Short mmCIF file of N, CA, C and O in Angstrom, two decimals:
data_model
loop_
_atom_site.label_atom_id
_atom_site.label_comp_id
_atom_site.label_asym_id
_atom_site.label_seq_id
_atom_site.Cartn_x
_atom_site.Cartn_y
_atom_site.Cartn_z
N MET A 1 19.60 -1.19 9.01
CA MET A 1 20.06 -0.75 10.32
C MET A 1 20.18 -1.94 11.27
O MET A 1 20.49 -1.74 12.43
N GLY A 2 19.89 -3.13 10.79
CA GLY A 2 20.06 -4.31 11.62
C GLY A 2 18.80 -4.79 12.30
O GLY A 2 18.82 -5.82 12.98
N LEU A 3 17.70 -4.08 12.17
CA LEU A 3 16.46 -4.51 12.78
C LEU A 3 15.99 -5.79 12.10
O LEU A 3 15.88 -5.84 10.87
N PRO A 4 15.72 -6.84 12.85
CA PRO A 4 15.37 -8.12 12.24
C PRO A 4 13.91 -8.16 11.75
O PRO A 4 13.06 -8.79 12.36
N VAL A 5 13.63 -7.50 10.65
CA VAL A 5 12.29 -7.47 10.08
C VAL A 5 12.23 -8.50 8.95
O VAL A 5 13.01 -8.44 8.01
N ARG A 6 11.30 -9.43 9.08
CA ARG A 6 11.13 -10.44 8.02
C ARG A 6 10.27 -9.93 6.89
O ARG A 6 10.52 -10.20 5.72
N ARG A 7 9.19 -9.22 7.25
CA ARG A 7 8.24 -8.77 6.23
C ARG A 7 7.54 -7.51 6.70
O ARG A 7 7.28 -7.33 7.87
N PHE A 8 7.24 -6.64 5.75
CA PHE A 8 6.50 -5.42 6.03
C PHE A 8 5.04 -5.61 5.63
O PHE A 8 4.75 -6.38 4.71
N LEU A 9 4.18 -4.89 6.31
CA LEU A 9 2.77 -4.87 5.96
C LEU A 9 2.43 -3.51 5.39
O LEU A 9 2.79 -2.49 5.98
N CYS A 10 1.77 -3.49 4.28
CA CYS A 10 1.35 -2.25 3.64
C CYS A 10 -0.16 -2.14 3.82
O CYS A 10 -0.91 -2.95 3.29
N ALA A 11 -0.57 -1.15 4.59
CA ALA A 11 -1.99 -0.96 4.88
C ALA A 11 -2.55 0.16 4.01
O ALA A 11 -1.96 1.23 3.93
N SER A 12 -3.68 -0.11 3.40
CA SER A 12 -4.35 0.87 2.54
C SER A 12 -5.79 1.04 2.99
O SER A 12 -6.39 0.13 3.55
N ASN A 13 -6.33 2.21 2.68
CA ASN A 13 -7.75 2.42 2.90
C ASN A 13 -8.51 2.03 1.63
O ASN A 13 -8.01 1.26 0.81
N ARG A 14 -9.68 2.57 1.44
CA ARG A 14 -10.50 2.23 0.28
C ARG A 14 -9.79 2.47 -1.05
O ARG A 14 -10.09 1.81 -2.05
N ASN A 15 -8.85 3.38 -1.09
CA ASN A 15 -8.03 3.61 -2.29
C ASN A 15 -6.91 2.58 -2.30
O ASN A 15 -5.74 2.91 -2.12
N ASN A 16 -7.25 1.36 -2.54
CA ASN A 16 -6.33 0.23 -2.30
C ASN A 16 -5.47 -0.13 -3.51
O ASN A 16 -5.24 -1.30 -3.79
N VAL A 17 -4.94 0.86 -4.18
CA VAL A 17 -4.10 0.62 -5.35
C VAL A 17 -2.85 -0.19 -4.98
O VAL A 17 -2.41 -1.05 -5.75
N LEU A 18 -2.29 0.05 -3.80
CA LEU A 18 -1.09 -0.69 -3.40
C LEU A 18 -1.40 -2.14 -3.05
O LEU A 18 -0.63 -3.04 -3.39
N THR A 19 -2.53 -2.38 -2.40
CA THR A 19 -2.92 -3.75 -2.09
C THR A 19 -3.04 -4.56 -3.37
O THR A 19 -2.52 -5.67 -3.47
N ASP A 20 -3.71 -4.00 -4.36
CA ASP A 20 -3.87 -4.70 -5.63
C ASP A 20 -2.52 -4.93 -6.30
O ASP A 20 -2.27 -6.00 -6.85
N ALA A 21 -1.64 -3.95 -6.27
CA ALA A 21 -0.32 -4.10 -6.89
C ALA A 21 0.47 -5.21 -6.21
O ALA A 21 1.15 -6.00 -6.87
N LEU A 22 0.38 -5.29 -4.89
CA LEU A 22 1.12 -6.32 -4.15
C LEU A 22 0.54 -7.71 -4.38
O LEU A 22 1.25 -8.70 -4.27
N GLU A 23 -0.73 -7.79 -4.69
CA GLU A 23 -1.36 -9.10 -4.93
C GLU A 23 -1.26 -9.53 -6.39
O GLU A 23 -1.07 -10.71 -6.66
N GLN A 24 -1.38 -8.58 -7.32
CA GLN A 24 -1.50 -8.92 -8.73
C GLN A 24 -0.26 -8.63 -9.56
O GLN A 24 -0.14 -9.11 -10.68
N GLY A 25 0.62 -7.76 -9.05
CA GLY A 25 1.81 -7.39 -9.80
C GLY A 25 1.56 -6.33 -10.85
O GLY A 25 2.41 -6.08 -11.70
N ILE A 26 0.39 -5.70 -10.80
CA ILE A 26 0.07 -4.62 -11.73
C ILE A 26 -0.33 -3.40 -10.91
O ILE A 26 -1.24 -3.47 -10.09
N TYR A 27 0.39 -2.30 -11.13
CA TYR A 27 0.05 -1.04 -10.48
C TYR A 27 -0.86 -0.29 -11.44
O TYR A 27 -0.44 0.11 -12.52
N ASP A 28 -2.13 -0.11 -11.05
CA ASP A 28 -3.13 0.46 -11.95
C ASP A 28 -3.89 1.57 -11.25
O ASP A 28 -4.71 1.32 -10.37
N ARG A 29 -3.62 2.81 -11.64
CA ARG A 29 -4.28 3.96 -11.04
C ARG A 29 -5.59 4.30 -11.73
O ARG A 29 -6.29 5.23 -11.33
N ARG A 30 -5.97 3.56 -12.73
CA ARG A 30 -7.21 3.82 -13.48
C ARG A 30 -8.40 3.22 -12.71
O ARG A 30 -8.88 2.15 -13.02
N ARG A 31 -8.81 3.94 -11.70
CA ARG A 31 -9.88 3.50 -10.82
C ARG A 31 -10.49 4.71 -10.14
O ARG A 31 -9.90 5.78 -10.16
N PRO A 32 -11.64 4.53 -9.52
CA PRO A 32 -12.22 5.65 -8.79
C PRO A 32 -11.32 6.09 -7.63
O PRO A 32 -10.60 5.27 -7.05
N PHE A 33 -11.38 7.38 -7.33
CA PHE A 33 -10.65 7.93 -6.19
C PHE A 33 -11.66 8.30 -5.12
O PHE A 33 -12.69 8.90 -5.41
N TYR A 34 -11.37 7.92 -3.88
CA TYR A 34 -12.29 8.17 -2.78
C TYR A 34 -11.64 9.06 -1.73
O TYR A 34 -10.49 8.85 -1.38
N LYS A 35 -12.42 10.01 -1.23
CA LYS A 35 -12.00 10.80 -0.08
C LYS A 35 -12.48 10.06 1.16
O LYS A 35 -13.65 9.70 1.24
N THR A 36 -11.56 9.86 2.10
CA THR A 36 -11.89 9.08 3.29
C THR A 36 -11.51 9.83 4.55
O THR A 36 -10.97 10.94 4.49
N ALA A 37 -11.75 9.20 5.69
CA ALA A 37 -11.38 9.77 6.98
C ALA A 37 -9.88 9.67 7.23
O ALA A 37 -9.37 10.21 8.21
N SER A 38 -9.16 8.97 6.35
CA SER A 38 -7.70 8.86 6.45
C SER A 38 -7.08 9.48 5.20
O SER A 38 -6.55 8.78 4.34
N PRO A 39 -7.11 10.83 5.08
CA PRO A 39 -6.74 11.50 3.84
C PRO A 39 -5.27 11.33 3.43
O PRO A 39 -4.96 11.41 2.24
N SER A 40 -4.38 11.08 4.37
CA SER A 40 -2.98 10.88 3.98
C SER A 40 -2.80 9.59 3.19
O SER A 40 -1.78 9.39 2.54
N MET A 41 -3.79 8.71 3.26
CA MET A 41 -3.75 7.46 2.51
C MET A 41 -4.59 7.53 1.24
O MET A 41 -4.69 6.55 0.51
N ASP A 42 -5.21 8.68 0.99
CA ASP A 42 -6.03 8.85 -0.20
C ASP A 42 -5.12 9.14 -1.39
O ASP A 42 -4.90 10.28 -1.77
N ILE A 43 -4.59 8.07 -1.97
CA ILE A 43 -3.65 8.20 -3.08
C ILE A 43 -3.99 7.21 -4.17
O ILE A 43 -4.59 6.17 -3.93
N LEU A 44 -3.57 7.52 -5.37
CA LEU A 44 -3.56 6.57 -6.47
C LEU A 44 -2.16 6.44 -7.06
O LEU A 44 -1.89 5.51 -7.80
N ILE A 45 -1.28 7.40 -6.71
CA ILE A 45 0.12 7.33 -7.13
C ILE A 45 0.97 7.46 -5.88
O ILE A 45 0.95 8.49 -5.21
N SER A 46 1.74 6.42 -5.58
CA SER A 46 2.53 6.38 -4.36
C SER A 46 4.01 6.64 -4.65
O SER A 46 4.68 5.81 -5.27
N SER A 47 4.52 7.76 -4.16
CA SER A 47 5.95 8.04 -4.33
C SER A 47 6.77 7.09 -3.46
O SER A 47 7.90 6.74 -3.82
N ASN A 48 6.22 6.62 -2.35
CA ASN A 48 6.94 5.65 -1.53
C ASN A 48 7.13 4.34 -2.27
O ASN A 48 8.17 3.70 -2.16
N PHE A 49 6.13 3.93 -3.04
CA PHE A 49 6.26 2.69 -3.79
C PHE A 49 7.28 2.84 -4.91
O PHE A 49 8.01 1.90 -5.22
N GLU A 50 7.34 4.02 -5.49
CA GLU A 50 8.37 4.28 -6.51
C GLU A 50 9.77 4.10 -5.90
O GLU A 50 10.63 3.44 -6.49
N ARG A 51 9.98 4.64 -4.72
CA ARG A 51 11.27 4.47 -4.04
C ARG A 51 11.54 3.01 -3.69
O ARG A 51 12.66 2.52 -3.79
N PHE A 52 10.48 2.31 -3.29
CA PHE A 52 10.62 0.88 -2.97
C PHE A 52 11.02 0.09 -4.22
O PHE A 52 11.88 -0.78 -4.15
N LEU A 53 10.39 0.38 -5.36
CA LEU A 53 10.77 -0.29 -6.61
C LEU A 53 12.23 -0.04 -6.96
O LEU A 53 12.94 -0.96 -7.39
N PHE A 54 12.66 1.19 -6.79
CA PHE A 54 14.06 1.53 -7.05
C PHE A 54 14.98 0.69 -6.17
O PHE A 54 15.96 0.11 -6.64
N ASP A 55 14.64 0.60 -4.90
CA ASP A 55 15.45 -0.17 -3.97
C ASP A 55 15.42 -1.67 -4.28
O ASP A 55 16.46 -2.32 -4.32
N ILE A 56 14.26 -2.21 -4.52
CA ILE A 56 14.10 -3.65 -4.74
C ILE A 56 14.73 -4.09 -6.06
O ILE A 56 15.08 -5.25 -6.24
N SER A 57 14.91 -3.13 -6.98
CA SER A 57 15.52 -3.45 -8.28
C SER A 57 17.02 -3.20 -8.28
O SER A 57 17.62 -3.11 -9.35
N ASP A 58 17.61 -3.12 -7.09
CA ASP A 58 19.04 -2.84 -6.96
C ASP A 58 19.40 -1.49 -7.61
O ASP A 58 20.39 -1.37 -8.32
N ASN A 59 18.54 -0.51 -7.34
CA ASN A 59 18.74 0.88 -7.79
C ASN A 59 18.76 1.03 -9.30
O ASN A 59 19.54 1.83 -9.85
N ASP A 60 17.90 0.30 -9.98
CA ASP A 60 17.80 0.39 -11.43
C ASP A 60 16.95 1.62 -11.79
O ASP A 60 15.72 1.53 -11.91
N SER A 61 17.61 2.74 -11.98
CA SER A 61 16.89 3.98 -12.24
C SER A 61 16.20 3.97 -13.61
O SER A 61 15.13 4.55 -13.76
N ALA A 62 16.78 3.29 -14.59
CA ALA A 62 16.17 3.24 -15.92
C ALA A 62 14.84 2.48 -15.86
O ALA A 62 13.83 2.91 -16.43
N MET A 63 14.83 1.36 -15.15
CA MET A 63 13.60 0.58 -15.02
C MET A 63 12.54 1.36 -14.25
O MET A 63 11.39 1.44 -14.66
N THR A 64 12.96 1.97 -13.13
CA THR A 64 12.02 2.74 -12.31
C THR A 64 11.44 3.90 -13.11
O THR A 64 10.24 4.14 -13.10
N ASP A 65 12.29 4.61 -13.84
CA ASP A 65 11.83 5.73 -14.66
C ASP A 65 10.86 5.25 -15.74
O ASP A 65 9.84 5.90 -16.00
N ASP A 66 11.15 4.10 -16.36
CA ASP A 66 10.26 3.57 -17.39
C ASP A 66 8.89 3.21 -16.80
O ASP A 66 7.86 3.51 -17.41
N LEU A 67 8.87 2.61 -15.62
CA LEU A 67 7.59 2.27 -15.00
C LEU A 67 6.79 3.53 -14.65
O LEU A 67 5.58 3.57 -14.87
N MET A 68 7.47 4.55 -14.15
CA MET A 68 6.77 5.79 -13.81
C MET A 68 6.26 6.50 -15.06
O MET A 68 5.19 7.11 -15.05
N ARG A 69 7.00 6.40 -16.16
CA ARG A 69 6.54 6.95 -17.44
C ARG A 69 5.28 6.22 -17.89
O ARG A 69 4.30 6.85 -18.30
N GLN A 70 5.28 4.88 -17.78
CA GLN A 70 4.09 4.11 -18.15
C GLN A 70 2.89 4.50 -17.29
O GLN A 70 1.76 4.62 -17.80
N LEU A 71 3.14 4.74 -16.01
CA LEU A 71 2.06 5.13 -15.11
C LEU A 71 1.47 6.49 -15.53
O LEU A 71 0.25 6.66 -15.56
N ARG A 72 2.35 7.43 -15.85
CA ARG A 72 1.90 8.75 -16.30
C ARG A 72 1.13 8.67 -17.61
O ARG A 72 0.07 9.27 -17.77
N GLU A 73 1.68 7.93 -18.57
CA GLU A 73 1.12 7.92 -19.92
C GLU A 73 -0.05 6.95 -20.09
O GLU A 73 -1.02 7.26 -20.78
N ASP A 74 0.06 5.77 -19.48
CA ASP A 74 -0.93 4.71 -19.70
C ASP A 74 -1.84 4.48 -18.49
O ASP A 74 -2.88 3.83 -18.62
N GLY A 75 -1.41 4.94 -17.33
CA GLY A 75 -2.21 4.76 -16.13
C GLY A 75 -1.92 3.49 -15.36
O GLY A 75 -2.54 3.23 -14.33
N TYR A 76 -1.01 2.68 -15.86
CA TYR A 76 -0.67 1.43 -15.17
C TYR A 76 0.69 0.92 -15.64
O TYR A 76 1.23 1.39 -16.64
N TYR A 77 1.21 -0.06 -14.90
CA TYR A 77 2.40 -0.79 -15.34
C TYR A 77 2.41 -2.17 -14.70
O TYR A 77 1.82 -2.40 -13.65
N GLN A 78 3.07 -3.08 -15.39
CA GLN A 78 3.29 -4.43 -14.87
C GLN A 78 4.62 -4.41 -14.14
O GLN A 78 5.64 -4.00 -14.69
N ILE A 79 4.63 -4.85 -12.89
CA ILE A 79 5.88 -4.93 -12.13
C ILE A 79 6.70 -6.06 -12.72
O ILE A 79 6.19 -7.17 -12.89
N PRO A 80 7.97 -5.81 -13.08
CA PRO A 80 8.80 -6.89 -13.64
C PRO A 80 8.84 -8.09 -12.71
O PRO A 80 8.90 -7.95 -11.48
N GLU A 81 8.79 -9.28 -13.28
CA GLU A 81 8.66 -10.52 -12.51
C GLU A 81 9.74 -10.66 -11.44
O GLU A 81 9.45 -11.07 -10.31
N GLU A 82 10.99 -10.33 -11.77
CA GLU A 82 12.07 -10.46 -10.78
C GLU A 82 11.82 -9.54 -9.58
O GLU A 82 12.01 -9.94 -8.43
N CYS A 83 11.36 -8.34 -9.85
CA CYS A 83 11.05 -7.40 -8.76
C CYS A 83 9.83 -7.86 -7.99
O CYS A 83 9.79 -7.78 -6.75
N PHE A 84 8.82 -8.34 -8.71
CA PHE A 84 7.60 -8.78 -8.04
C PHE A 84 7.88 -9.94 -7.09
O PHE A 84 7.35 -9.99 -5.98
N ALA A 85 8.74 -10.85 -7.50
CA ALA A 85 9.11 -11.97 -6.63
C ALA A 85 9.78 -11.47 -5.36
O ALA A 85 9.49 -11.95 -4.25
N LYS A 86 10.67 -10.50 -5.48
CA LYS A 86 11.33 -9.92 -4.30
C LYS A 86 10.33 -9.20 -3.41
O LYS A 86 10.40 -9.28 -2.19
N ILE A 87 9.42 -8.47 -4.05
CA ILE A 87 8.40 -7.74 -3.29
C ILE A 87 7.55 -8.72 -2.48
O ILE A 87 7.28 -8.50 -1.31
N ARG A 88 7.13 -9.81 -3.10
CA ARG A 88 6.29 -10.80 -2.41
C ARG A 88 7.01 -11.44 -1.22
O ARG A 88 6.38 -11.85 -0.27
N GLU A 89 8.34 -11.51 -1.28
CA GLU A 89 9.11 -12.03 -0.15
C GLU A 89 9.13 -11.04 1.01
O GLU A 89 9.18 -11.42 2.17
N LYS A 90 9.11 -9.74 0.70
CA LYS A 90 9.34 -8.71 1.71
C LYS A 90 8.09 -7.99 2.20
O LYS A 90 8.12 -7.35 3.24
N MET A 91 6.98 -8.07 1.45
CA MET A 91 5.84 -7.24 1.81
C MET A 91 4.52 -7.95 1.51
O MET A 91 4.41 -8.65 0.51
N ARG A 92 3.57 -7.72 2.39
CA ARG A 92 2.18 -8.13 2.17
C ARG A 92 1.33 -6.88 2.30
O ARG A 92 1.68 -5.95 3.00
N GLY A 93 0.21 -6.91 1.65
CA GLY A 93 -0.67 -5.76 1.71
C GLY A 93 -2.10 -6.13 2.03
O GLY A 93 -2.52 -7.27 1.80
N GLY A 94 -2.81 -5.18 2.55
CA GLY A 94 -4.22 -5.35 2.82
C GLY A 94 -4.86 -3.98 2.91
O GLY A 94 -4.18 -2.96 2.95
N TYR A 95 -6.19 -3.97 2.93
CA TYR A 95 -6.88 -2.70 3.06
C TYR A 95 -8.07 -2.86 3.98
O TYR A 95 -8.55 -3.96 4.21
N ALA A 96 -8.51 -1.73 4.50
CA ALA A 96 -9.66 -1.72 5.40
C ALA A 96 -10.59 -0.59 5.00
O ALA A 96 -10.16 0.55 4.85
N GLU A 97 -11.84 -0.92 4.83
CA GLU A 97 -12.87 0.07 4.53
C GLU A 97 -13.17 0.88 5.81
O GLU A 97 -12.87 0.43 6.92
N GLU A 98 -13.78 2.03 5.65
CA GLU A 98 -14.03 2.92 6.78
C GLU A 98 -14.86 2.30 7.91
O GLU A 98 -14.52 2.49 9.07
N PRO A 99 -15.92 1.54 7.64
CA PRO A 99 -16.65 0.95 8.77
C PRO A 99 -15.77 0.05 9.65
O PRO A 99 -15.90 0.06 10.88
N ILE A 100 -14.85 -0.67 9.04
CA ILE A 100 -13.91 -1.50 9.81
C ILE A 100 -13.01 -0.61 10.65
O ILE A 100 -12.77 -0.88 11.83
N CYS A 101 -12.50 0.45 10.04
CA CYS A 101 -11.61 1.37 10.77
C CYS A 101 -12.31 2.02 11.95
O CYS A 101 -11.75 2.09 13.05
N PHE A 102 -13.53 2.48 11.71
CA PHE A 102 -14.29 3.10 12.81
C PHE A 102 -14.55 2.08 13.91
O PHE A 102 -14.52 2.41 15.10
N GLY A 103 -14.78 0.84 13.53
CA GLY A 103 -14.96 -0.22 14.52
C GLY A 103 -13.70 -0.45 15.33
O GLY A 103 -13.75 -0.71 16.54
N MET A 104 -12.54 -0.36 14.68
CA MET A 104 -11.27 -0.52 15.39
C MET A 104 -11.05 0.64 16.36
O MET A 104 -10.57 0.43 17.48
N ILE A 105 -11.40 1.85 15.94
CA ILE A 105 -11.26 3.01 16.82
C ILE A 105 -12.12 2.79 18.07
O ILE A 105 -11.65 2.99 19.20
N ASP A 106 -13.34 2.36 17.87
CA ASP A 106 -14.25 2.11 18.99
C ASP A 106 -13.71 0.99 19.88
O ASP A 106 -13.69 1.11 21.11
N ARG A 107 -13.26 -0.09 19.28
CA ARG A 107 -12.75 -1.24 20.03
C ARG A 107 -11.55 -0.86 20.89
O ARG A 107 -11.47 -1.20 22.07
N VAL A 108 -10.60 -0.17 20.29
CA VAL A 108 -9.39 0.23 21.02
C VAL A 108 -9.75 1.20 22.15
O VAL A 108 -9.21 1.11 23.26
N PHE A 109 -10.71 2.09 21.88
CA PHE A 109 -11.11 3.02 22.94
C PHE A 109 -11.76 2.26 24.11
O PHE A 109 -11.44 2.51 25.28
N ARG A 110 -12.64 1.32 23.79
CA ARG A 110 -13.31 0.56 24.85
C ARG A 110 -12.33 -0.31 25.64
O ARG A 110 -12.44 -0.41 26.85
N GLU A 111 -11.37 -0.89 24.95
CA GLU A 111 -10.43 -1.80 25.62
C GLU A 111 -9.28 -1.07 26.33
O GLU A 111 -8.81 -1.54 27.35
N TYR A 112 -8.82 0.04 25.76
CA TYR A 112 -7.60 0.69 26.28
C TYR A 112 -7.77 2.16 26.65
O TYR A 112 -6.79 2.81 27.02
N SER A 113 -8.96 2.70 26.48
CA SER A 113 -9.22 4.13 26.73
C SER A 113 -8.27 5.02 25.92
O SER A 113 -7.81 6.05 26.39
N TYR A 114 -8.00 4.60 24.71
CA TYR A 114 -7.12 5.33 23.81
C TYR A 114 -7.88 5.66 22.53
O TYR A 114 -8.48 4.77 21.92
N VAL A 115 -7.85 6.93 22.13
CA VAL A 115 -8.51 7.34 20.89
C VAL A 115 -7.50 7.25 19.75
O VAL A 115 -6.56 8.04 19.67
N MET A 116 -7.69 6.28 18.91
CA MET A 116 -6.79 6.02 17.79
C MET A 116 -7.26 6.85 16.59
O MET A 116 -8.46 6.94 16.32
N ASP A 117 -6.31 7.44 15.86
CA ASP A 117 -6.66 8.22 14.67
C ASP A 117 -7.02 7.27 13.51
O ASP A 117 -6.68 6.09 13.54
N PRO A 118 -7.72 7.76 12.49
CA PRO A 118 -8.16 6.90 11.39
C PRO A 118 -7.02 6.25 10.61
O PRO A 118 -7.17 5.12 10.13
N HIS A 119 -5.88 6.93 10.48
CA HIS A 119 -4.76 6.34 9.75
C HIS A 119 -4.21 5.13 10.50
O HIS A 119 -3.94 4.09 9.92
N THR A 120 -4.05 5.29 11.80
CA THR A 120 -3.59 4.18 12.64
C THR A 120 -4.61 3.05 12.62
O THR A 120 -4.24 1.87 12.59
N ALA A 121 -5.90 3.41 12.59
CA ALA A 121 -6.94 2.39 12.57
C ALA A 121 -6.86 1.53 11.30
O ALA A 121 -7.09 0.32 11.35
N VAL A 122 -6.52 2.15 10.17
CA VAL A 122 -6.34 1.38 8.94
C VAL A 122 -5.21 0.36 9.15
O VAL A 122 -5.37 -0.83 8.86
N GLY A 123 -4.07 0.83 9.62
CA GLY A 123 -2.93 -0.07 9.86
C GLY A 123 -3.25 -1.15 10.86
O GLY A 123 -2.90 -2.32 10.68
N TYR A 124 -3.93 -0.79 11.93
CA TYR A 124 -4.29 -1.74 12.98
C TYR A 124 -5.24 -2.81 12.44
O TYR A 124 -5.04 -4.01 12.67
N ALA A 125 -6.23 -2.40 11.66
CA ALA A 125 -7.18 -3.35 11.09
C ALA A 125 -6.49 -4.31 10.14
O ALA A 125 -6.74 -5.52 10.17
N VAL A 126 -5.61 -3.79 9.30
CA VAL A 126 -4.89 -4.64 8.34
C VAL A 126 -3.95 -5.60 9.07
O VAL A 126 -3.88 -6.78 8.76
N ALA A 127 -3.23 -5.08 10.06
CA ALA A 127 -2.32 -5.95 10.82
C ALA A 127 -3.07 -7.08 11.49
O ALA A 127 -2.62 -8.23 11.49
N ARG A 128 -4.23 -6.78 12.07
CA ARG A 128 -5.04 -7.82 12.72
C ARG A 128 -5.52 -8.85 11.69
O ARG A 128 -5.56 -10.04 11.96
N ALA A 129 -5.90 -8.37 10.50
CA ALA A 129 -6.41 -9.27 9.46
C ALA A 129 -5.31 -10.16 8.88
O ALA A 129 -5.56 -11.33 8.54
N LEU A 130 -4.10 -9.63 8.79
CA LEU A 130 -3.01 -10.41 8.20
C LEU A 130 -2.28 -11.22 9.25
O LEU A 130 -1.53 -12.11 8.94
#
């Protein structure tokens, strides 16, 4: 749409499967699942990341389908190197544990008299850290 965005930040809570994928190039859902104060982020399989892979691969539906099949059957997949290089150019990821998020909620309230929700606190904490 023309918005001059150089890079996106992907913020995750304790279920930091996306942070690990963005750092290591391996999407691995074979890990503990945690219920947190930010339940919309409580995921191990991200449909948004599937769409992002499709887009970053120039709409390669066969590759995207193969990766999703591997995720279903094996619990993980290696992001193809060409896609991973593009992803690293466009996105960084980080995560914030709940004590950090609660601290951000408190900080923002004290500084701005605004009560921030836990999902926003995750994003805010990650943005500040990155």
